[in-house]
PDB file of C-alpha atoms in Angstrom:
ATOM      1  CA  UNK O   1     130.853 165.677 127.287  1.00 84.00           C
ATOM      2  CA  UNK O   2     132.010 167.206 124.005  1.00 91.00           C
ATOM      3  CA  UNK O   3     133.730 166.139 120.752  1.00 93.00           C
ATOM      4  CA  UNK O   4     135.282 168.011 118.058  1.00 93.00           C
ATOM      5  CA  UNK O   5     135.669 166.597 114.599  1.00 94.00           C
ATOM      6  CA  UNK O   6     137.026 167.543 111.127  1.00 94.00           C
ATOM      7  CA  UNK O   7     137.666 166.789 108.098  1.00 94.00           C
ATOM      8  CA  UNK O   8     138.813 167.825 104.353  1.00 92.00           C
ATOM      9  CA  UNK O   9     136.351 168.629 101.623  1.00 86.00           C
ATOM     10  CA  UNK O  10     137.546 170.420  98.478  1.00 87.00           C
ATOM     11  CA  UNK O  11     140.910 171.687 100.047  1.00 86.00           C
ATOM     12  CA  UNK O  12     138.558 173.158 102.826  1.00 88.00           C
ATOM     13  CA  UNK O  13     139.017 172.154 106.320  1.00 92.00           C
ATOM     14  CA  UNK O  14     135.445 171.431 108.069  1.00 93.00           C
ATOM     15  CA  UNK O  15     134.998 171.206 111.927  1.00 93.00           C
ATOM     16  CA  UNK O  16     131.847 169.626 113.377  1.00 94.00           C
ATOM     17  CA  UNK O  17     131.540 169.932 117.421  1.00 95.00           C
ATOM     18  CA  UNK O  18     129.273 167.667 119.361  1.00 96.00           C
ATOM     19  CA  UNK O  19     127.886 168.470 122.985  1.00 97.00           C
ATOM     20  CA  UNK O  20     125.767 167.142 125.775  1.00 97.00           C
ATOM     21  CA  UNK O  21     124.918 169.293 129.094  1.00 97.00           C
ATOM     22  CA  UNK O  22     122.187 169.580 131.514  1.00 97.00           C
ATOM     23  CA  UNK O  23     120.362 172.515 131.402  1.00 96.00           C
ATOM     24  CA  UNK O  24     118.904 174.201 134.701  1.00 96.00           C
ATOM     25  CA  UNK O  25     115.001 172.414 134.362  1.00 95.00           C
ATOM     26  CA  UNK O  26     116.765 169.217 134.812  1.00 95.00           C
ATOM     27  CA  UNK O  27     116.787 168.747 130.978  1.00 97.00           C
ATOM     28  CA  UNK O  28     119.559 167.075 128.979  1.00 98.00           C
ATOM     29  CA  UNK O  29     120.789 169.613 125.872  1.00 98.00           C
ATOM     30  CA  UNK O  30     122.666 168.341 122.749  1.00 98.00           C
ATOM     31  CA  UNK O  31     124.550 171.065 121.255  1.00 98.00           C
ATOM     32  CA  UNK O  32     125.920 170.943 117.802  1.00 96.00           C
ATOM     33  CA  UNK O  33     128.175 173.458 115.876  1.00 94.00           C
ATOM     34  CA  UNK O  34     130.129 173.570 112.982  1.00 93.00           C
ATOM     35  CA  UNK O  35     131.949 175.428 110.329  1.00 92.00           C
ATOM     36  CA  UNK O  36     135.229 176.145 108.177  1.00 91.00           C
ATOM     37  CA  UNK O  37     138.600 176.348 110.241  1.00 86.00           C
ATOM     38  CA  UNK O  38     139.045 179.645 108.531  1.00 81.00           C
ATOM     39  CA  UNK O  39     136.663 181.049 110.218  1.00 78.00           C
ATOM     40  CA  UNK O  40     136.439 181.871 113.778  1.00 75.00           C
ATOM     41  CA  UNK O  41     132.647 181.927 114.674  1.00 76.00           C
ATOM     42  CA  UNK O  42     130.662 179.000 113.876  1.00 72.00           C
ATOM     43  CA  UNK O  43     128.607 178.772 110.754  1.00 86.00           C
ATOM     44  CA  UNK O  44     125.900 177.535 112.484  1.00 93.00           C
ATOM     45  CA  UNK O  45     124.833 175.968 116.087  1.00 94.00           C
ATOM     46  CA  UNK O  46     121.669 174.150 116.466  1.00 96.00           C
ATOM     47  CA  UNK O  47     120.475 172.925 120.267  1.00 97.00           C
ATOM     48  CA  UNK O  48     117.788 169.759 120.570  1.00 97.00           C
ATOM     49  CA  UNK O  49     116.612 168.960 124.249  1.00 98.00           C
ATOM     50  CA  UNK O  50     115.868 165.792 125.811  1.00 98.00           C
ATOM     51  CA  UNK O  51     114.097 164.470 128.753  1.00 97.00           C
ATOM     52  CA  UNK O  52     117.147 162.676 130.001  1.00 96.00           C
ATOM     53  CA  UNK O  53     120.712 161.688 129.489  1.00 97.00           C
ATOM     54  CA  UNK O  54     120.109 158.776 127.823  1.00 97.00           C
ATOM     55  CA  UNK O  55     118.247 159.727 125.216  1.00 98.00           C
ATOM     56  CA  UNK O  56     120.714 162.240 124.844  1.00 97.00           C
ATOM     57  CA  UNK O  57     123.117 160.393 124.485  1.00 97.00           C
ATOM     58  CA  UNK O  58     121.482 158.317 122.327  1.00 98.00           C
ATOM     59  CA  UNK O  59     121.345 161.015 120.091  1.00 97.00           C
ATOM     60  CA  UNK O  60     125.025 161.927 120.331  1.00 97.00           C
ATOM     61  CA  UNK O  61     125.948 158.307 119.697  1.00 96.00           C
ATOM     62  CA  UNK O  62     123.791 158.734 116.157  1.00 97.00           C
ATOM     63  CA  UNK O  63     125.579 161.922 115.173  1.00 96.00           C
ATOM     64  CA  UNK O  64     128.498 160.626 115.785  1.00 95.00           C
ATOM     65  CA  UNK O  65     128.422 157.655 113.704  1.00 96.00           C
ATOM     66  CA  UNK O  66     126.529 159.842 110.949  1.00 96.00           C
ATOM     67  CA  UNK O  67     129.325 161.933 110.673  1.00 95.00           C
ATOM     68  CA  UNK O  68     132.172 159.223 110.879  1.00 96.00           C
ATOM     69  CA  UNK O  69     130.491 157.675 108.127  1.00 96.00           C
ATOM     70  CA  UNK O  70     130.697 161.316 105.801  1.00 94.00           C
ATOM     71  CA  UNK O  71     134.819 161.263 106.819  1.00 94.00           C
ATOM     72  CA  UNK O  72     134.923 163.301 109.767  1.00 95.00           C
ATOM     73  CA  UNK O  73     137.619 162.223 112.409  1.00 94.00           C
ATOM     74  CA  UNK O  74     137.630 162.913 115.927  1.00 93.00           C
ATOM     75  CA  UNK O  75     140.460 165.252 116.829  1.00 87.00           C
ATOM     76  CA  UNK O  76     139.438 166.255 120.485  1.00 79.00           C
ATOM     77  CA  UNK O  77     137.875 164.581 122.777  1.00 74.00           C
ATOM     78  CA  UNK O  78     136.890 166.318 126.773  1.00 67.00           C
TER      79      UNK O  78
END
């Protein structure tokens, strides 16, 4: 599952990506990046593992609301 986000700060468009996949240990990894559009690498990605997919998604669920909250919208969703 992923979700891309974004949003507007000071004339600056923001992206914020959101990510859950198993790994190969049978592990559950939650995958976030983010960055300017004006860029095309990310500025940073940071990776968390879980135990299983519901406490990943758990997670994701969090994030997500976190960043609605700060004005991001969701712009893709696959």
């Amino acid at each position: 599952m992923q979700l891309t986000m974004t949003r507007t700060v000071n004339d600056r468009k923001r992206w914020y990506r959101l990510e859950v996949v198993p790994n190969l240990f049978g592990e559950w990894l939650l995958i976030r990046s983010f960055g300017s559009l004006n860029r095309a690498t990310p500025m940073r990605m940071i990776s968390e593992v879980f135990g299983d997919q519901s406490a990943a998604m758990k997670a994701y669920e969090e994030l997500l609301n976190r960043k609605q909250k700060r004005g991001y919208e969701v712009s893709m969703r696959w």
